[in-house]
Short mmCIF file of the N, C-alpha and C atoms (twelve columns), coordinates in Angstrom:
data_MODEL
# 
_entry.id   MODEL 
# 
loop_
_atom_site.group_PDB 
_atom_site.id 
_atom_site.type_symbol 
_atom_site.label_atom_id 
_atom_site.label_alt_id 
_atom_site.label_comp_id 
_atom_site.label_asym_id 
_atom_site.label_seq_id 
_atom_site.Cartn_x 
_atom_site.Cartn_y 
_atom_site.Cartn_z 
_atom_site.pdbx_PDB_model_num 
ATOM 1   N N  . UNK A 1  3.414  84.731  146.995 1 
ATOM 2   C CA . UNK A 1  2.436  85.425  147.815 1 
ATOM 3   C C  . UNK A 1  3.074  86.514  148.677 1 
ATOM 4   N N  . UNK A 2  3.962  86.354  148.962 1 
ATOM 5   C CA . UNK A 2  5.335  87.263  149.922 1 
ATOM 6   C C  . UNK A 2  4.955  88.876  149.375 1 
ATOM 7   N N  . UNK A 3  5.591  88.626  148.053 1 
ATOM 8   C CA . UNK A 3  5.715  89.886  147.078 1 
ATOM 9   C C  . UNK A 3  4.038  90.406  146.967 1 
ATOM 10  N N  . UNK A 4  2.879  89.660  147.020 1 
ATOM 11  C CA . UNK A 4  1.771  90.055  146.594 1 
ATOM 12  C C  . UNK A 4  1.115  91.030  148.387 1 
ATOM 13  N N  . UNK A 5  1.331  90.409  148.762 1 
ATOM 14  C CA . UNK A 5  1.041  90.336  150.283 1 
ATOM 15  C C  . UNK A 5  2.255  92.459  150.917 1 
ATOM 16  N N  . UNK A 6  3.184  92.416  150.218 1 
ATOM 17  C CA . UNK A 6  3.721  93.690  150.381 1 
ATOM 18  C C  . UNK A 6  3.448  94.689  149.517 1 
ATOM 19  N N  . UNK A 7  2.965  94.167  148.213 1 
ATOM 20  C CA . UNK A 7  2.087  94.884  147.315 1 
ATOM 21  C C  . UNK A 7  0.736  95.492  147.579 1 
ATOM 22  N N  . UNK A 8  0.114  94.646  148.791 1 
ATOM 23  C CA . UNK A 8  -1.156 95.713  149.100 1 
ATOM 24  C C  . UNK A 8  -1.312 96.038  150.426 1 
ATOM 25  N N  . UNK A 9  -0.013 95.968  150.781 1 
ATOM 26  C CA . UNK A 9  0.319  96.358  152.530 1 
ATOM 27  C C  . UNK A 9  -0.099 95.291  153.556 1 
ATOM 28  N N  . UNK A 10 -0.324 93.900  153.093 1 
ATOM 29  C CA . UNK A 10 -0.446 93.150  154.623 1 
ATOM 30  C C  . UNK A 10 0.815  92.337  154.897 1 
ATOM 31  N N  . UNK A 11 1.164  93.338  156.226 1 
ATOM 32  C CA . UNK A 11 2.630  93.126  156.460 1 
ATOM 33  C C  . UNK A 11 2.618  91.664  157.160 1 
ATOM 34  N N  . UNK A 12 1.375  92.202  158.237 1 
ATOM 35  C CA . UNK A 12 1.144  90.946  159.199 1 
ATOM 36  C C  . UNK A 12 1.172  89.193  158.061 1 
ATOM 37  N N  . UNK A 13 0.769  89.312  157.385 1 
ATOM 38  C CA . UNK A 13 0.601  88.102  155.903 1 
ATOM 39  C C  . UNK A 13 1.732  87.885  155.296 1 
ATOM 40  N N  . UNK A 14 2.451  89.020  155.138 1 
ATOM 41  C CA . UNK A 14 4.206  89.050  154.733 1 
ATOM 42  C C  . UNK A 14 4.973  88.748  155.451 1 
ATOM 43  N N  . UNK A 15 4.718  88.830  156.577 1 
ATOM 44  C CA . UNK A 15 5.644  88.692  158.023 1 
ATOM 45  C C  . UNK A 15 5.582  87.072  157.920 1 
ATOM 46  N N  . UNK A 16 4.797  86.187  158.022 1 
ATOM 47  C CA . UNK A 16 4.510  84.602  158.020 1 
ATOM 48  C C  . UNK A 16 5.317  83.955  157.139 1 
ATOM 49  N N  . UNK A 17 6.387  84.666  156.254 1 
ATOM 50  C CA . UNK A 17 7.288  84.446  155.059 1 
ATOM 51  C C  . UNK A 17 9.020  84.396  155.813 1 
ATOM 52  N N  . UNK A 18 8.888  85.376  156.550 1 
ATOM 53  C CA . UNK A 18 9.776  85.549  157.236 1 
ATOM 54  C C  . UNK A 18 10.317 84.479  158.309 1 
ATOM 55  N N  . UNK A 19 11.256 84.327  158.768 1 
ATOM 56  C CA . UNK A 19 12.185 83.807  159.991 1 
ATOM 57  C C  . UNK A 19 11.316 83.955  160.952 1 
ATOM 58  N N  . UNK A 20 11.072 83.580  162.114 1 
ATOM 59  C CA . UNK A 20 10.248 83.715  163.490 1 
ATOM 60  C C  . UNK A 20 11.457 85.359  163.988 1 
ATOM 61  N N  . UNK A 21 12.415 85.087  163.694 1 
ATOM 62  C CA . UNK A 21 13.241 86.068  164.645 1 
ATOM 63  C C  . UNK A 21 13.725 87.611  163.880 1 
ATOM 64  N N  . UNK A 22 12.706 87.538  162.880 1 
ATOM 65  C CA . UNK A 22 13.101 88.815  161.920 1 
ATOM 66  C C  . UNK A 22 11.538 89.109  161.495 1 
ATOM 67  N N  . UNK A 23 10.537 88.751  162.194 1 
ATOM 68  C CA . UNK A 23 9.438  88.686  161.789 1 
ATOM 69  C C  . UNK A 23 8.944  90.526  162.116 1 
ATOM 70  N N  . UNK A 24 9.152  90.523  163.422 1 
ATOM 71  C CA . UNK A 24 8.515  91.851  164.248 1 
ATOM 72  C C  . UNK A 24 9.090  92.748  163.345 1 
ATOM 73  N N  . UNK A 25 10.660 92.735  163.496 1 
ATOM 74  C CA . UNK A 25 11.432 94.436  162.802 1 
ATOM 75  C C  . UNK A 25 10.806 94.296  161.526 1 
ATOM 76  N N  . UNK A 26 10.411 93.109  160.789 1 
ATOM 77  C CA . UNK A 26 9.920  93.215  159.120 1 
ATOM 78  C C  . UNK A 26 8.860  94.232  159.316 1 
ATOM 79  N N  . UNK A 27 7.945  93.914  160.315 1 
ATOM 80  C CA . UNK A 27 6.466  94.589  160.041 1 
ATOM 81  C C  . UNK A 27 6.728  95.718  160.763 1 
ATOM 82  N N  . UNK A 28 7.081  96.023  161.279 1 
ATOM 83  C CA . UNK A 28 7.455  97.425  161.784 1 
ATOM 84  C C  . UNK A 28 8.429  98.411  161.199 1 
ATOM 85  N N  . UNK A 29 8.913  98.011  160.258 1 
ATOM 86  C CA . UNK A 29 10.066 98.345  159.417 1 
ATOM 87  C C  . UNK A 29 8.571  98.931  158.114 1 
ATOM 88  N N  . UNK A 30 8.180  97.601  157.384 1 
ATOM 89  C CA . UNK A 30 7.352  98.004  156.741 1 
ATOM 90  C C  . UNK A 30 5.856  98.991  157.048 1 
ATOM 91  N N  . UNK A 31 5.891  98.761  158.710 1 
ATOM 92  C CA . UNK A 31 4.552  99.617  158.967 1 
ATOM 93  C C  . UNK A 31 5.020  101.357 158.758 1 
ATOM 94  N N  . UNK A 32 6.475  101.166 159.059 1 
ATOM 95  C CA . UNK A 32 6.676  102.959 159.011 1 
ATOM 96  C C  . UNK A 32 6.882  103.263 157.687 1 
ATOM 97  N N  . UNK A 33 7.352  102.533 157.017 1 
ATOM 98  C CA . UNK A 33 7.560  103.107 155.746 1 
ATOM 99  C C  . UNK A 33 6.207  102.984 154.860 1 
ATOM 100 N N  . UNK A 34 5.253  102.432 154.980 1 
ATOM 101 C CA . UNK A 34 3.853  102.915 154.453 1 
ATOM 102 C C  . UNK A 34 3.022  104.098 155.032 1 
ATOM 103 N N  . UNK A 35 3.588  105.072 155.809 1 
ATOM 104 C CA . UNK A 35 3.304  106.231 156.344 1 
ATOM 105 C C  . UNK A 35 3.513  107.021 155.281 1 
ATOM 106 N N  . UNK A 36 4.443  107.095 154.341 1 
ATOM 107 C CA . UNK A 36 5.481  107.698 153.760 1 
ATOM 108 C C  . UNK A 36 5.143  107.421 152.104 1 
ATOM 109 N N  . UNK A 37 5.171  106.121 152.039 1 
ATOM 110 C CA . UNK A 37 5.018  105.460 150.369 1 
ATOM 111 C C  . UNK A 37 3.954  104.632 150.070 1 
ATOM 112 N N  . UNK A 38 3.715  104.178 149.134 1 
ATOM 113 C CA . UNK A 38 2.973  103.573 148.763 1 
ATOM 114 C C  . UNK A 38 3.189  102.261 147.407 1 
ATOM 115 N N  . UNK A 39 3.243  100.837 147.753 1 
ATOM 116 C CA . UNK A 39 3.428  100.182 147.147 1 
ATOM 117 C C  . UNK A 39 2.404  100.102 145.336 1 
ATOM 118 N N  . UNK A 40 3.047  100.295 143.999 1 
ATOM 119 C CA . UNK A 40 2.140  100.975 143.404 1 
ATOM 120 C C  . UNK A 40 2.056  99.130  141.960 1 
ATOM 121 N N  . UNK A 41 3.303  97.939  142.862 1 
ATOM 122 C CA . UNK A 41 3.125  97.011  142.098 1 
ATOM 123 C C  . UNK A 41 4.566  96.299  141.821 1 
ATOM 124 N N  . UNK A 42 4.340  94.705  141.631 1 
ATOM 125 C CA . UNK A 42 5.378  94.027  141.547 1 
ATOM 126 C C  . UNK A 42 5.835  93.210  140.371 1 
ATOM 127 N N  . UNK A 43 6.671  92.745  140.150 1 
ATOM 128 C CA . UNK A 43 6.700  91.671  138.699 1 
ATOM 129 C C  . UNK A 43 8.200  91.031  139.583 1 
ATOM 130 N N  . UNK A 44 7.921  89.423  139.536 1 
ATOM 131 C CA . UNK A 44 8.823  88.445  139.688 1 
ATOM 132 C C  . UNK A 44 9.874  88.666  138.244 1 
ATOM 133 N N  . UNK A 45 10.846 88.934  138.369 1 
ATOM 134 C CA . UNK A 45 11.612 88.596  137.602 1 
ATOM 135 C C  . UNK A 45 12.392 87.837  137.358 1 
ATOM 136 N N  . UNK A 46 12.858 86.827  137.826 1 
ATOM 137 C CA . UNK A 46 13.565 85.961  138.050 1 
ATOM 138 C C  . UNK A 46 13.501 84.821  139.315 1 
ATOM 139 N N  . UNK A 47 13.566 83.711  139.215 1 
ATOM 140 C CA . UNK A 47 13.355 82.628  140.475 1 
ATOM 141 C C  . UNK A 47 14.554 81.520  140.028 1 
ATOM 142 N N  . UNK A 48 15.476 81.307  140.790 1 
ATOM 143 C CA . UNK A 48 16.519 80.396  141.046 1 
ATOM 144 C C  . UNK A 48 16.820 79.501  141.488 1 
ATOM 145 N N  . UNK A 49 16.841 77.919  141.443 1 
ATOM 146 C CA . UNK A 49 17.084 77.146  142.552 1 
ATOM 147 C C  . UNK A 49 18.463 76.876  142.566 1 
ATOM 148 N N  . UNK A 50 18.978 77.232  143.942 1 
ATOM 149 C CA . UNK A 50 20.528 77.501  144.295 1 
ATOM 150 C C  . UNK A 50 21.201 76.142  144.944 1 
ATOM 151 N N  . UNK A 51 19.944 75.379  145.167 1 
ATOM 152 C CA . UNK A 51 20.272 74.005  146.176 1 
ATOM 153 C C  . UNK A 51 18.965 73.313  146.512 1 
ATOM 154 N N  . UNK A 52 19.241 72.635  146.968 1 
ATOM 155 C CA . UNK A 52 18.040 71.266  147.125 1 
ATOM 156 C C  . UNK A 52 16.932 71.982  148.031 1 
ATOM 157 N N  . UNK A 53 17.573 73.084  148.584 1 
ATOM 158 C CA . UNK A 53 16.310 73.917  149.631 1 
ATOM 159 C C  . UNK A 53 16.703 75.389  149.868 1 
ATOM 160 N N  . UNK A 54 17.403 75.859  148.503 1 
ATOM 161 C CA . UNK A 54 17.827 77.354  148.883 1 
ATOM 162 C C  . UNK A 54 17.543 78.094  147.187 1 
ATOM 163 N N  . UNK A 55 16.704 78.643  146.675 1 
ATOM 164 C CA . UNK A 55 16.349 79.320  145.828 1 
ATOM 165 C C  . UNK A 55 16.797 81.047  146.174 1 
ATOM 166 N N  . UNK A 56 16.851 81.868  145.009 1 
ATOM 167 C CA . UNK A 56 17.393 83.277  144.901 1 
ATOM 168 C C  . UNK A 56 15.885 83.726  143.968 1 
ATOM 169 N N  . UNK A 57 15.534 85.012  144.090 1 
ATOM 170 C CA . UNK A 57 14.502 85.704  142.943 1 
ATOM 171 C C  . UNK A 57 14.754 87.339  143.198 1 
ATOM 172 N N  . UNK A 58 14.871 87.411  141.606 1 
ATOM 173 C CA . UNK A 58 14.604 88.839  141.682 1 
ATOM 174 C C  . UNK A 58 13.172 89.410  141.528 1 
ATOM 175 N N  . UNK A 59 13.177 90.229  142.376 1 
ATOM 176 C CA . UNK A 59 11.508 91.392  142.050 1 
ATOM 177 C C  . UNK A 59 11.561 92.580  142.501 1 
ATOM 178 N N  . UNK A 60 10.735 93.036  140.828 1 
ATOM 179 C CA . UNK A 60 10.669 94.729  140.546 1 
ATOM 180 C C  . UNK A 60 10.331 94.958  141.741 1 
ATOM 181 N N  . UNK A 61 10.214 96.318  142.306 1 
ATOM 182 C CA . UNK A 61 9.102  97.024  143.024 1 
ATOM 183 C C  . UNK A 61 8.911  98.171  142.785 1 
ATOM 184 N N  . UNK A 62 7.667  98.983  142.297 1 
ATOM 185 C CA . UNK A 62 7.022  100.140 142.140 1 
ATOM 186 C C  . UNK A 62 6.898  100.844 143.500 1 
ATOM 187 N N  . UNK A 63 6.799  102.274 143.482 1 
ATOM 188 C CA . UNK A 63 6.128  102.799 144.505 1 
ATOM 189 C C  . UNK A 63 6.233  104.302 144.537 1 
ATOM 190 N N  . UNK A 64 5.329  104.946 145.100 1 
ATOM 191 C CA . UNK A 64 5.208  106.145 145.017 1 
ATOM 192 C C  . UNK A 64 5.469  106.651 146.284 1 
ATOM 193 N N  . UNK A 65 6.152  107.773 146.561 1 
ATOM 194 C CA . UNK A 65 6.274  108.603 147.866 1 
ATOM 195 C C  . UNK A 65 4.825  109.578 147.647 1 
ATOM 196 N N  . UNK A 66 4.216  109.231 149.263 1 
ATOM 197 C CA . UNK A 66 2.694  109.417 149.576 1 
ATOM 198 C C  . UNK A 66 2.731  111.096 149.292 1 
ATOM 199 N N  . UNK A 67 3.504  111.750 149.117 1 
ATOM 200 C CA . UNK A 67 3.549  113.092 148.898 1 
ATOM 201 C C  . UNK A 67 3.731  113.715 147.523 1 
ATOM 202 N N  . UNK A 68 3.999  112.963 146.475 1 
ATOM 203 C CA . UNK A 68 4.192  113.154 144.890 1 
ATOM 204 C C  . UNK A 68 3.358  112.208 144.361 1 
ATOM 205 N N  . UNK A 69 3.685  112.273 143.072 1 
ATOM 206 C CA . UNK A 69 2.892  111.676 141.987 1 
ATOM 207 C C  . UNK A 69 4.271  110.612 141.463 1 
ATOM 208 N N  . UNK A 70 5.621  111.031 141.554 1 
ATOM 209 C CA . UNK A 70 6.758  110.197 141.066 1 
ATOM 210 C C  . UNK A 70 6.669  109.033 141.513 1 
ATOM 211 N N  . UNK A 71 6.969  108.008 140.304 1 
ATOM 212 C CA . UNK A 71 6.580  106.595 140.568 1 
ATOM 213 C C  . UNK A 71 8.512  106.151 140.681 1 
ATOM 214 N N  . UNK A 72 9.230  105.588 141.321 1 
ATOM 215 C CA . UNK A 72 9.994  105.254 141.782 1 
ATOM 216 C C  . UNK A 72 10.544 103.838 141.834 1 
ATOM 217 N N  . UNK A 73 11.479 103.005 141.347 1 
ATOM 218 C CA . UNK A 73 11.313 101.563 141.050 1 
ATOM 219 C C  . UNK A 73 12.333 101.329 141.774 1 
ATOM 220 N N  . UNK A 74 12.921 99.762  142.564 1 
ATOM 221 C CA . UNK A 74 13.748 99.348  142.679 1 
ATOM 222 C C  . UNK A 74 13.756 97.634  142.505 1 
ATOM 223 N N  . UNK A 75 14.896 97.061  142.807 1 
ATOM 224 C CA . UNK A 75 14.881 95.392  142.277 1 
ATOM 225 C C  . UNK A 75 15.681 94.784  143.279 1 
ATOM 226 N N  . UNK A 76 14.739 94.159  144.016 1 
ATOM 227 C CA . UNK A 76 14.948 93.540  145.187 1 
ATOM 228 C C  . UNK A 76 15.572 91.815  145.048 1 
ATOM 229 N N  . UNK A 77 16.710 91.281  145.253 1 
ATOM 230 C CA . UNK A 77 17.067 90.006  145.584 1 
ATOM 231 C C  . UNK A 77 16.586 89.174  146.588 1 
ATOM 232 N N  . UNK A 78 16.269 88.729  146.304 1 
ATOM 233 C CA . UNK A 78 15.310 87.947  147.818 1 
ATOM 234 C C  . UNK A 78 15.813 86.014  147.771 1 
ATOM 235 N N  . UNK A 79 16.367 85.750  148.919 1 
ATOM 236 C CA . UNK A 79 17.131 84.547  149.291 1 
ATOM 237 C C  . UNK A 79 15.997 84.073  150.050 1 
ATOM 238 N N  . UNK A 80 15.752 82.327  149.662 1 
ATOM 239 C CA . UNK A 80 14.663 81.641  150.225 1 
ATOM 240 C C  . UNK A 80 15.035 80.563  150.709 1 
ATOM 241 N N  . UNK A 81 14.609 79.810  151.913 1 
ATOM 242 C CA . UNK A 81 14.963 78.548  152.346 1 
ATOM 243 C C  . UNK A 81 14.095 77.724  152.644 1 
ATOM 244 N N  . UNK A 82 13.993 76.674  151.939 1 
ATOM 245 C CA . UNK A 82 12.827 75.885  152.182 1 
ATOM 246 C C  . UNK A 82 13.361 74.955  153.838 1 
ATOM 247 N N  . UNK A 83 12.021 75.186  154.678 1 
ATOM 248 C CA . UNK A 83 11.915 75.116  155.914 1 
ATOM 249 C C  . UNK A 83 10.939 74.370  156.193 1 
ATOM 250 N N  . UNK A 84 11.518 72.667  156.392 1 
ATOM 251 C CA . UNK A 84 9.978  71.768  156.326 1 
ATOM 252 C C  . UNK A 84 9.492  71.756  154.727 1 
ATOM 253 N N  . UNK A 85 8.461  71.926  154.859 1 
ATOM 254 C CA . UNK A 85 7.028  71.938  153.960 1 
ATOM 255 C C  . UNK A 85 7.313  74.128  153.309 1 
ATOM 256 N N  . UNK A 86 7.584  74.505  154.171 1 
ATOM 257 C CA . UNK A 86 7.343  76.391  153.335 1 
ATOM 258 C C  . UNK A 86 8.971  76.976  153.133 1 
ATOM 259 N N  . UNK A 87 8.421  77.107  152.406 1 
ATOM 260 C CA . UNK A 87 9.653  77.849  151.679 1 
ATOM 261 C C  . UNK A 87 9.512  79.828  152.806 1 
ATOM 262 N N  . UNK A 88 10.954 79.911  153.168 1 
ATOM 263 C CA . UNK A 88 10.777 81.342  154.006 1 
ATOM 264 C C  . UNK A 88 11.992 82.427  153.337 1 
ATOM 265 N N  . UNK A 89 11.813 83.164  153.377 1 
ATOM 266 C CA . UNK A 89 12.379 84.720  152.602 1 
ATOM 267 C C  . UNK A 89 13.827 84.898  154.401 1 
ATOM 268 N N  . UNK A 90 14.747 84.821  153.856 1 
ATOM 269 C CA . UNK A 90 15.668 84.735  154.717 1 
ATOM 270 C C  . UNK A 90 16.715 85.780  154.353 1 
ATOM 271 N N  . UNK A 91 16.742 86.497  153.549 1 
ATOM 272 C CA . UNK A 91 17.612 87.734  153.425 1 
ATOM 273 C C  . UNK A 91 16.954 88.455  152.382 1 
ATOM 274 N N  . UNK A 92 17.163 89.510  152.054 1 
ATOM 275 C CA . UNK A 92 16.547 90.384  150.929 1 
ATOM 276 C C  . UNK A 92 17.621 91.776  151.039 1 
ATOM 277 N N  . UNK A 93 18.118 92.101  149.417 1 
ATOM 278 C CA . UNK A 93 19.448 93.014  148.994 1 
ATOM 279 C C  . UNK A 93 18.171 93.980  148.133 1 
ATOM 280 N N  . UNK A 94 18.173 95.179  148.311 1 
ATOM 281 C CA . UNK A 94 18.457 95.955  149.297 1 
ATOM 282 C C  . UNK A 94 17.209 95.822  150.252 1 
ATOM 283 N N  . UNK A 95 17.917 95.780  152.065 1 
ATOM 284 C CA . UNK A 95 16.456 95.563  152.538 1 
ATOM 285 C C  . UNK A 95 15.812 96.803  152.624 1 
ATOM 286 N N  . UNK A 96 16.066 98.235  152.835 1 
ATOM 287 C CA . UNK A 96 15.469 99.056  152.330 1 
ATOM 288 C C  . UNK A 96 14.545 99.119  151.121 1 
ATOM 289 N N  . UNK A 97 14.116 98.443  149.996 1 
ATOM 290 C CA . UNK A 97 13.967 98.455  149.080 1 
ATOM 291 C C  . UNK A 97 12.344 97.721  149.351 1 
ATOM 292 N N  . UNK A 98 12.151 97.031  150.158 1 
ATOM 293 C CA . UNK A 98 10.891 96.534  150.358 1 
ATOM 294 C C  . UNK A 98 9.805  97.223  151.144 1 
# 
């Protein structure tokens, strides 16, 4: 839901994925850069379980700069830690990339 949730811009919904203490710069990070681009779509490519509560996934990301038509891709690593009962997004290579 993480990846779906940055796919149609609800950061505030993406942010709830996140750490309590990396939550704000996420959505504010992502609020400026949707000034600019536009998320145009995602595909999970890969999901890992690394440990009894630490999974790895790769995912595509599409997107267009709000000023062209060029569609633009990158492939985001995203590190997860299951926390309790939810699994939370605890690092992501490149974080620019989201």
């Amino acid at each position: 839901m993480f990846s779906a949730h940055v796919r149609w811009g609800k950061f505030d919904l993406a942010a709830g994925y996140i750490l309590p203490m990396k939550r704000a710069a996420f959505e504010d990070s992502q609020l400026e850069k949707a000034k600019t681009r536009r998320c145009t779509g995602y595909e999970v490519i890969r999901v890992a379980l690394t440990g009894p509560k630490t999974a790895t996934a790769q995912v595509h990301f599409g997107w267009t700069n709000r000023a062209s038509t060029i569609v633009r891709a990158v492939t985001v690593k995203q590190t997860w830690k299951r926390v309790g009962d939810v699994w939370m997004l605890i690092e992501w290579d490149p974080e620019d990339g989201l």
